[in-house]
PDB file of C-alpha atoms in Angstrom:
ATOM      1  CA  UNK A  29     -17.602 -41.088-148.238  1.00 81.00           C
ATOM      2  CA  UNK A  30     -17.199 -44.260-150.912  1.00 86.00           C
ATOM      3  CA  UNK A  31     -20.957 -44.936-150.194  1.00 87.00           C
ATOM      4  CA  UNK A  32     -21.407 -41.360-150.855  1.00 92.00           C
ATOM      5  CA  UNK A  33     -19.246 -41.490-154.239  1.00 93.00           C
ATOM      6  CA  UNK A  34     -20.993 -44.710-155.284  1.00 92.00           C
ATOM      7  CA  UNK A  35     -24.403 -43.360-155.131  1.00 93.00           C
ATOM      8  CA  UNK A  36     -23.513 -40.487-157.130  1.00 95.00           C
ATOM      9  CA  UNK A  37     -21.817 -42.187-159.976  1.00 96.00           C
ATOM     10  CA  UNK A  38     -25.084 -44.274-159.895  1.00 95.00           C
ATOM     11  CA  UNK A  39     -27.181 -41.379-160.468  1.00 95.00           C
ATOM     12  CA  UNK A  40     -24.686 -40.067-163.864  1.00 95.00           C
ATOM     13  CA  UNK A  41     -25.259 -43.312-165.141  1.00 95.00           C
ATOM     14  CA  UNK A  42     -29.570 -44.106-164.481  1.00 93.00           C
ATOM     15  CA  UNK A  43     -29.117 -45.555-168.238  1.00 93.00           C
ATOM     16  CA  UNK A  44     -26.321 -47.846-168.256  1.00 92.00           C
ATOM     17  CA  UNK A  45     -27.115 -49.514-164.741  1.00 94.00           C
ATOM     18  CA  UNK A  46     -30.357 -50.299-165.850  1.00 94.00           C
ATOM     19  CA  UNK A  47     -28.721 -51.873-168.861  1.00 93.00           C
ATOM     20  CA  UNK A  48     -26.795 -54.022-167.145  1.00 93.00           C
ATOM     21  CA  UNK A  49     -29.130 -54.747-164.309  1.00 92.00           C
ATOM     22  CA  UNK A  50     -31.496 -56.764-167.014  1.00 93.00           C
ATOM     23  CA  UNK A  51     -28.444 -58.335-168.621  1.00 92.00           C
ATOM     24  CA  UNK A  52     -26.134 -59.395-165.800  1.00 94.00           C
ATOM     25  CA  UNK A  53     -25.093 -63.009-167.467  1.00 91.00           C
ATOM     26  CA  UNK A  54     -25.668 -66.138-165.254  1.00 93.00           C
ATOM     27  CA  UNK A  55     -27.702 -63.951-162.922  1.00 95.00           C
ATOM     28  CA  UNK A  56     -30.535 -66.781-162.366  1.00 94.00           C
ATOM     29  CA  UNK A  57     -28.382 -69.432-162.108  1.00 93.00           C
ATOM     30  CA  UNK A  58     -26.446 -67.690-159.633  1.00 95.00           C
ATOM     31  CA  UNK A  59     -29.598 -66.736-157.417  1.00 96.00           C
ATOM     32  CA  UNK A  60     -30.185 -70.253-157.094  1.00 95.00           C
ATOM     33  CA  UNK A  61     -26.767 -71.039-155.233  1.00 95.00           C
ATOM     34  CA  UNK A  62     -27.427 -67.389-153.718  1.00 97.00           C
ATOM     35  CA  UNK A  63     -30.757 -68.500-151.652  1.00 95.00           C
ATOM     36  CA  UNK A  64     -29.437 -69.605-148.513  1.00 93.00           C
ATOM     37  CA  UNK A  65     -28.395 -66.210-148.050  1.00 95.00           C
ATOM     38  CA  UNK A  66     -30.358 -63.838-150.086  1.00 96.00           C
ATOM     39  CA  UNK A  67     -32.725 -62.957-153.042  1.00 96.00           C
ATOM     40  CA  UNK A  68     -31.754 -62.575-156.672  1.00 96.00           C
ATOM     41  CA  UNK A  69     -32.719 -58.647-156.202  1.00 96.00           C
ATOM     42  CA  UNK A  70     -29.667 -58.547-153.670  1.00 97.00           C
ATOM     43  CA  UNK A  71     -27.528 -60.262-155.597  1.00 97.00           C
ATOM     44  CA  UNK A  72     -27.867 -57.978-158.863  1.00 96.00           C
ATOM     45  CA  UNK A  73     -27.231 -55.159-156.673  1.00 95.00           C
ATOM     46  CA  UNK A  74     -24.528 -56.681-154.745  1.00 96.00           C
ATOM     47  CA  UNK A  75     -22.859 -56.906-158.409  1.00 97.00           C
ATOM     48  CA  UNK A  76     -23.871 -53.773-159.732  1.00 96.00           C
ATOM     49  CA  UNK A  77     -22.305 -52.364-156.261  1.00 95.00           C
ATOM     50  CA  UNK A  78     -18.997 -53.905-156.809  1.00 96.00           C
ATOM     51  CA  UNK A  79     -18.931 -52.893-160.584  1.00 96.00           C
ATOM     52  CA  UNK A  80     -19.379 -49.182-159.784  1.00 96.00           C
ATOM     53  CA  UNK A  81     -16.586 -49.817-157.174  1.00 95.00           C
ATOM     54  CA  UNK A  82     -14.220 -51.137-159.271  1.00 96.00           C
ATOM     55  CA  UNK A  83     -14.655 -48.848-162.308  1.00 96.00           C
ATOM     56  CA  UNK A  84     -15.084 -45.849-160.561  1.00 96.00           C
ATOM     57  CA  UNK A  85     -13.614 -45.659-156.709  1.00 95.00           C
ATOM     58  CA  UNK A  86      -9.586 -46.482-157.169  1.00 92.00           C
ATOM     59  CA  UNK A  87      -7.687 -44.899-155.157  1.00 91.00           C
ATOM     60  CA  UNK A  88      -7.301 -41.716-154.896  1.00 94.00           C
ATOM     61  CA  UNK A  89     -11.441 -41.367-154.414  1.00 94.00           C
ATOM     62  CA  UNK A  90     -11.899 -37.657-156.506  1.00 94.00           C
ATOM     63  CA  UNK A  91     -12.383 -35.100-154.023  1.00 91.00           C
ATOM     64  CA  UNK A  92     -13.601 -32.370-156.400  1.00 94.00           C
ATOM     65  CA  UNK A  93     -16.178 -31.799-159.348  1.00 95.00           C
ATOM     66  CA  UNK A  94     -13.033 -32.092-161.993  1.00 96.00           C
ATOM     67  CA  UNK A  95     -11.839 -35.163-160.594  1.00 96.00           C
ATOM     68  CA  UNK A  96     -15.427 -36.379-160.534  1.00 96.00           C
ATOM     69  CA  UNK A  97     -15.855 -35.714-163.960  1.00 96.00           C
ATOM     70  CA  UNK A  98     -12.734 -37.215-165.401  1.00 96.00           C
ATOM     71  CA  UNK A  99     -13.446 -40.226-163.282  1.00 96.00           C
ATOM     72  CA  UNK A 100     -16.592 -40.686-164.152  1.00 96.00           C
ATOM     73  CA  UNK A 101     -15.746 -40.630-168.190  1.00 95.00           C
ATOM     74  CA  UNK A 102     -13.089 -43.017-167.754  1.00 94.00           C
ATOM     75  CA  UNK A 103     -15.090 -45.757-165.349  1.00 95.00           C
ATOM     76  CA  UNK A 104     -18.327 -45.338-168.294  1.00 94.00           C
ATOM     77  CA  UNK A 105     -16.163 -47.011-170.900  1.00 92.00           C
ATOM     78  CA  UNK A 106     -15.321 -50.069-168.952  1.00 94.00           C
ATOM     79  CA  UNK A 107     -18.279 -50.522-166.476  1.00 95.00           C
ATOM     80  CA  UNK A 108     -19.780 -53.248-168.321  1.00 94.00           C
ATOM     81  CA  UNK A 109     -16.976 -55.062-168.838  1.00 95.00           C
ATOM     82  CA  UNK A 110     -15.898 -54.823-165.528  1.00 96.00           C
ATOM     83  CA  UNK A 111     -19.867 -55.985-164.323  1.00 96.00           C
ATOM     84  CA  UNK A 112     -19.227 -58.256-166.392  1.00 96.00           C
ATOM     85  CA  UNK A 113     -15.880 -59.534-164.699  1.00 96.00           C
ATOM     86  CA  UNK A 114     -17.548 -59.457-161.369  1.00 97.00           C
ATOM     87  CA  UNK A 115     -20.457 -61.474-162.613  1.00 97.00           C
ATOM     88  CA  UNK A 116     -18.475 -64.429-163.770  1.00 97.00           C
ATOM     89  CA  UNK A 117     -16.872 -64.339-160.321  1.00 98.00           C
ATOM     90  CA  UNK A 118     -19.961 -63.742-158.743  1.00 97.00           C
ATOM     91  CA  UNK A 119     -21.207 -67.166-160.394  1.00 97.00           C
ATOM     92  CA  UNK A 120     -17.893 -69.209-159.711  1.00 97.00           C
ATOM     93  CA  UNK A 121     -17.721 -68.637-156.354  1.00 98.00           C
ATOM     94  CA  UNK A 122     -21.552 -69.147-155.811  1.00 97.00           C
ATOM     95  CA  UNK A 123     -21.230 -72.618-157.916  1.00 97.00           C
ATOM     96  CA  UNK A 124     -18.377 -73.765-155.756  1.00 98.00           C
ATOM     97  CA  UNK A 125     -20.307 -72.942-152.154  1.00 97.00           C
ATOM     98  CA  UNK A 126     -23.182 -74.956-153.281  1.00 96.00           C
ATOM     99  CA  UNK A 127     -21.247 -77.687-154.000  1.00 97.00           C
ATOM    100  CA  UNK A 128     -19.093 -77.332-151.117  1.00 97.00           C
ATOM    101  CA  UNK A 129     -22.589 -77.196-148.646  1.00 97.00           C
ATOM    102  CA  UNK A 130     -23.715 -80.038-150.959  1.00 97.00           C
ATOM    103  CA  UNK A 131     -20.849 -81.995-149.872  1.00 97.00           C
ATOM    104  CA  UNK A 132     -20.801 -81.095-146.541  1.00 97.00           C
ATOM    105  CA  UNK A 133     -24.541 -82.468-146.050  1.00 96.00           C
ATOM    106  CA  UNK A 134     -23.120 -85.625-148.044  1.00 96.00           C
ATOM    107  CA  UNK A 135     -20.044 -86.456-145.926  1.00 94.00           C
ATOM    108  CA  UNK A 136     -21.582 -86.200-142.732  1.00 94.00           C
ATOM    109  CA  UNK A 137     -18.211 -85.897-140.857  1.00 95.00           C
ATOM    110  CA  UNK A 138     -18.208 -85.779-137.097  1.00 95.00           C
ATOM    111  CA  UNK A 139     -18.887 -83.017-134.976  1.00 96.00           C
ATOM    112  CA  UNK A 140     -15.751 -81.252-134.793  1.00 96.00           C
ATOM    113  CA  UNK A 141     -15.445 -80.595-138.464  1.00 97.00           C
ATOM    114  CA  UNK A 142     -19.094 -80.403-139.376  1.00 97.00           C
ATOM    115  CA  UNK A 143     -18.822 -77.179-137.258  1.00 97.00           C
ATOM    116  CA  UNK A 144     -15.735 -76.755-138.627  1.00 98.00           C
ATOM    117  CA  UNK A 145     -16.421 -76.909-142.096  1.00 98.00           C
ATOM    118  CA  UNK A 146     -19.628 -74.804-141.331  1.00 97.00           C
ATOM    119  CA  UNK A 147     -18.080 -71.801-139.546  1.00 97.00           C
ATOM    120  CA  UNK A 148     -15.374 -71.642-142.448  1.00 98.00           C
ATOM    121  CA  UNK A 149     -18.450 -71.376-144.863  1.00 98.00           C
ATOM    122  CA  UNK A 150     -20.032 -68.527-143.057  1.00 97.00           C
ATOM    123  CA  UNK A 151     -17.369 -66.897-142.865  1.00 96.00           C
ATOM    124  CA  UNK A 152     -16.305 -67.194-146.531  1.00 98.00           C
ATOM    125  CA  UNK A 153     -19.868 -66.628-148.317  1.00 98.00           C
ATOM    126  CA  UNK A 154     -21.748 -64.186-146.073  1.00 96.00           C
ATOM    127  CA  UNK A 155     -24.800 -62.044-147.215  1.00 95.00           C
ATOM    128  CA  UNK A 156     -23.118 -59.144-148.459  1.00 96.00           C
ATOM    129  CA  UNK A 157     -20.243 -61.690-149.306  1.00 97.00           C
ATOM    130  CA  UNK A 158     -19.659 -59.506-152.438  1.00 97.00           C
ATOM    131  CA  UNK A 159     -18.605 -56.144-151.022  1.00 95.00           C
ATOM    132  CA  UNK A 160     -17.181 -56.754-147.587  1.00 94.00           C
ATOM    133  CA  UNK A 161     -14.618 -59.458-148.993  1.00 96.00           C
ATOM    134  CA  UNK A 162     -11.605 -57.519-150.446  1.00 94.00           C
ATOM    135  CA  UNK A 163     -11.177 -58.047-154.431  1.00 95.00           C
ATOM    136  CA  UNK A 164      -7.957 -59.438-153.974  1.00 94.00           C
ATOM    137  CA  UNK A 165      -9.375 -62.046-151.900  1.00 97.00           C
ATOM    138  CA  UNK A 166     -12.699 -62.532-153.433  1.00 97.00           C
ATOM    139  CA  UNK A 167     -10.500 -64.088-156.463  1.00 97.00           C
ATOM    140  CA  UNK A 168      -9.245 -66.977-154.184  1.00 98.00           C
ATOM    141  CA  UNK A 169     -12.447 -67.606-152.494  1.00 98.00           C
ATOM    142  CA  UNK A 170     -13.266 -70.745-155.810  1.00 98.00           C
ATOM    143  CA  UNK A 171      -9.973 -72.372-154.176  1.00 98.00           C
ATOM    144  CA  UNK A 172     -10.929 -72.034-150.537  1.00 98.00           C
ATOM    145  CA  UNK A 173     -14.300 -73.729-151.249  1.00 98.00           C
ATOM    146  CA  UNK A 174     -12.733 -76.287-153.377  1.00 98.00           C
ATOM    147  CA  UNK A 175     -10.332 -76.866-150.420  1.00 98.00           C
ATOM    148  CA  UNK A 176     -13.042 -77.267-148.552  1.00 98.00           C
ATOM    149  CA  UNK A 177     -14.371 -80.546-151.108  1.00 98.00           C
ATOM    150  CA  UNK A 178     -11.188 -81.851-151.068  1.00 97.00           C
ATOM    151  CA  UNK A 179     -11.079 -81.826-147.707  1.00 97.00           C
ATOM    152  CA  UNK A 180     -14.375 -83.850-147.075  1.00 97.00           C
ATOM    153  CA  UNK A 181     -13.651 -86.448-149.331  1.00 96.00           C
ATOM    154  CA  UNK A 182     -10.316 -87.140-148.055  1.00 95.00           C
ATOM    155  CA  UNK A 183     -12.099 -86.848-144.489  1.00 95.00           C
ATOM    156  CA  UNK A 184     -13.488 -91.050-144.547  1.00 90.00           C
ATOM    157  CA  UNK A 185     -10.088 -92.053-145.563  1.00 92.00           C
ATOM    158  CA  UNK A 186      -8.131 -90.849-142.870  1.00 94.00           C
ATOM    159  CA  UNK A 187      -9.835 -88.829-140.789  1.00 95.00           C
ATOM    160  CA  UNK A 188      -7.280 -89.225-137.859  1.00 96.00           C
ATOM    161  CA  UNK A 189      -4.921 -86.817-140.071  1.00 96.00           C
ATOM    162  CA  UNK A 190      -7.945 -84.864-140.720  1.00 97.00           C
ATOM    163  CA  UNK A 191      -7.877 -84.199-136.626  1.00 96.00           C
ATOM    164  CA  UNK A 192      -4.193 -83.964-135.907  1.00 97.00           C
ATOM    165  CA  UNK A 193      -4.289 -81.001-139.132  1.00 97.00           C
ATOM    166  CA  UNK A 194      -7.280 -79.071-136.735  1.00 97.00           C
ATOM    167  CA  UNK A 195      -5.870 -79.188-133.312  1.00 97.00           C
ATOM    168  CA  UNK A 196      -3.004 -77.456-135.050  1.00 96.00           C
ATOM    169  CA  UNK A 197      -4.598 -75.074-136.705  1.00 97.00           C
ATOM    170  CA  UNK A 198      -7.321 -74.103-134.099  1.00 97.00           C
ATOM    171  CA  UNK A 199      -5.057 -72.422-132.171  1.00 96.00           C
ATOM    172  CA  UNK A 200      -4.269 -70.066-134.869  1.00 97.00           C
ATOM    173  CA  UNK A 201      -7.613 -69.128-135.971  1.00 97.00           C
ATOM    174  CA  UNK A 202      -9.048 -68.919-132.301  1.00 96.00           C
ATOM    175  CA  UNK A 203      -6.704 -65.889-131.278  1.00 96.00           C
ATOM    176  CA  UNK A 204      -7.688 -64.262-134.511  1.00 96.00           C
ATOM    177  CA  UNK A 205     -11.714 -65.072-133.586  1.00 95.00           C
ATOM    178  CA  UNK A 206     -11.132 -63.523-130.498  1.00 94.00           C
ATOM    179  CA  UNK A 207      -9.369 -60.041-131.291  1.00 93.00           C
ATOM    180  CA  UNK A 208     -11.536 -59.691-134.382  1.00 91.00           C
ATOM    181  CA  UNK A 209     -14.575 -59.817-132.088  1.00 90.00           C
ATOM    182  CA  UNK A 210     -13.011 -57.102-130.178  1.00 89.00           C
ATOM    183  CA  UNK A 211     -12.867 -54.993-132.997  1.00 84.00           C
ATOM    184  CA  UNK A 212     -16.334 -55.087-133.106  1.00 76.00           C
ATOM    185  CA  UNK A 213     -15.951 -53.723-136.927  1.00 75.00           C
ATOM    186  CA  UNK A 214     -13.180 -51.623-137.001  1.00 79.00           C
ATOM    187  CA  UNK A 215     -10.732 -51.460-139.732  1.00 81.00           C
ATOM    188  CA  UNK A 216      -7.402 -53.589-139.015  1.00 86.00           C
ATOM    189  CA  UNK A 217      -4.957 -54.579-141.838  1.00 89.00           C
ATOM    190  CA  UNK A 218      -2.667 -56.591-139.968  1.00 90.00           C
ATOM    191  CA  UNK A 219      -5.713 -58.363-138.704  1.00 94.00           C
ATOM    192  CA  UNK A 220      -7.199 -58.804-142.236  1.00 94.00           C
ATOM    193  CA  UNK A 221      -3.851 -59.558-143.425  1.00 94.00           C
ATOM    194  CA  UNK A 222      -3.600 -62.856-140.598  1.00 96.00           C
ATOM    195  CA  UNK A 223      -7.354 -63.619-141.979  1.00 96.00           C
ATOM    196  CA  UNK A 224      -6.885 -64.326-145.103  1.00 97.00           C
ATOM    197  CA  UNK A 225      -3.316 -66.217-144.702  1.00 97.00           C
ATOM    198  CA  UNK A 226      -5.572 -68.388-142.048  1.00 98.00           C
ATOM    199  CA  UNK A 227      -7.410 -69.469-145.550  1.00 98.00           C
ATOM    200  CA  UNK A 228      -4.032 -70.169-147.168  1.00 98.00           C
ATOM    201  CA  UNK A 229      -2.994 -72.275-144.507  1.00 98.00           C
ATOM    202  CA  UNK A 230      -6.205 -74.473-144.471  1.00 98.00           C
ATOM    203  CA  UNK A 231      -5.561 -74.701-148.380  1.00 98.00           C
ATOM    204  CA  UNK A 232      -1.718 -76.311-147.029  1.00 97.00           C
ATOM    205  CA  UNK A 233      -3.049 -78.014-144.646  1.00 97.00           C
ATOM    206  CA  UNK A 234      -6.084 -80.052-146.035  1.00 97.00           C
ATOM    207  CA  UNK A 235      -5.858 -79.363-149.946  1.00 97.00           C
ATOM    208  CA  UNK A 236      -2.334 -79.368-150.814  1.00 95.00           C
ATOM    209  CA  UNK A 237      -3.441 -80.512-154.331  1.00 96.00           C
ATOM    210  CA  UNK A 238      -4.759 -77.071-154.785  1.00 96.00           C
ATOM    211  CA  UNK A 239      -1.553 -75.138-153.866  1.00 95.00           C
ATOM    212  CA  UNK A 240      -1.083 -71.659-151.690  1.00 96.00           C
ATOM    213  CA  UNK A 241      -1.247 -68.292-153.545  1.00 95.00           C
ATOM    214  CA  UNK A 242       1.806 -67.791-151.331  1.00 93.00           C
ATOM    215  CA  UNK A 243       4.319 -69.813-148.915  1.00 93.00           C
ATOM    216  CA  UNK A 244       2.495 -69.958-145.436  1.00 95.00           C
ATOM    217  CA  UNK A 245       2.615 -72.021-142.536  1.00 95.00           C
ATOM    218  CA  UNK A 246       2.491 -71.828-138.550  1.00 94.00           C
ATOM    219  CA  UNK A 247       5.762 -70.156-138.057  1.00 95.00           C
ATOM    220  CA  UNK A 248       4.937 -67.550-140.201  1.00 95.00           C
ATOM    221  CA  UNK A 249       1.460 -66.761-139.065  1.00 96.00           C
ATOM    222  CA  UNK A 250       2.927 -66.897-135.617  1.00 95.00           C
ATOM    223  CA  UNK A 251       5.473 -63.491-136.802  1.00 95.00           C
ATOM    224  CA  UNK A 252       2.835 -62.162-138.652  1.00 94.00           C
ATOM    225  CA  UNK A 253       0.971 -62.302-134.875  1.00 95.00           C
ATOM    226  CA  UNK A 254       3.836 -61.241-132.931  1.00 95.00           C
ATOM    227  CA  UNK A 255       3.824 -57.955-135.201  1.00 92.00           C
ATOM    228  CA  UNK A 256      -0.101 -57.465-134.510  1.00 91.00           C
ATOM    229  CA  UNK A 257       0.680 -57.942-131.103  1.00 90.00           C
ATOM    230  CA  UNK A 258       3.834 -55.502-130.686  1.00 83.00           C
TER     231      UNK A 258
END
């Protein structure tokens, strides 16, 4: 249905996509970070995805030509501003995962946290990064790759802390690896909710400096768990 509702505000507005499609700002730069996983077509339309999402699909979706309409004159007067928004996010985020692979090539840590580090990454910046992370947590995903910097350069320094910090969190992130697999795709908040405090707690753990969007640690991950589980 939001697929549906996407491609039909896309075809009210031929004129104004194809505006913005030749003038999204940053866009080459941004391919370049972008080519480990894609091409610079896919990223234009990953952001010209999201844009129509944002200005156009808030809840509640229309369900009826009026809605549609009303909708639809609303979303036109802030769509490129909003393309825009999701542009220079676009190009932060991209600027901060090359420089967190970048570092990662650099530091050469050991085993354990190359494959770490590398899992985290894949996780964070996938293909289709764009529209299957939530907004909400698409605007912290600059501090989780910073995190990740900070944690590789404090890695040489101590990296006997850097190991005590993992085995604790492991535990965490393995039960969530495990039932998310299960899913096999399907929706879960709880679930999603448990994800993306997993990224706070990395950000506690390893990158203090850089502060949690919220208070998190083990204890609390552990309730949030014992609710998913109940």
């Amino acid at each position: 249905h939001r697929a549906g509702l996407r491609r039909l505000f896309a075809l009210q507005l031929r004129e104004p996509l194809r505006h913005l499609e030749k003038n999204i700002p940053g866009l080459q730069a941004m391919a370049a970070f972008f080519m480990p996983l894609g091409t610079l077509e896919e990223l234009r339309a990953q952001i010209i995805e999201l844009a129509i999402e944002r200005a156009f699909l808030g809840a509640p979706l229309p369900g009826d030509a009026a809605s549609f309409a009303t909708r639809l004159h609303e979303g036109r007067t802030r769509l490129t501003l909003i393309a825009q928004e999701v542009a220079r996010l676009a190009g932060e985020i991209l600027l901060d995962y090359g420089a967190a692979l970048r570092k990662l090539k650099d530091a050469r840590p050991v085993r354990t946290v190359a494959d770490d580090v590398a899992a985290q990454l894949q996780r964070l910046v996938a293909q289709r990064f764009l529209l299957t992370t939530p907004w909400s947590a698409l605007q912290h995903l600059p501090r989780y790759l910073k995190a990740i910097v900070l944690r590789l350069d404090k890695l040489r320094a101590d990296p006997a802390r850097d190991a005590e910090r993992l085995a604790e969190f492991r535990p965490l992130e393995q039960r969530w690896l495990r039932r998310h697999a299960g899913l096999e795709g399907a929706p879960h908040a709880r679930l999603d909710e448990y994800r993306w405090l997993l990224e706070e707690l990395r950000v506690g753990l390893f990158a203090q400096e850089l502060r949690t969007a919220q208070p998190v640690s083990a204890k609390r991950l552990d309730k949030v768990w014992a609710q998913i589980e109940a």
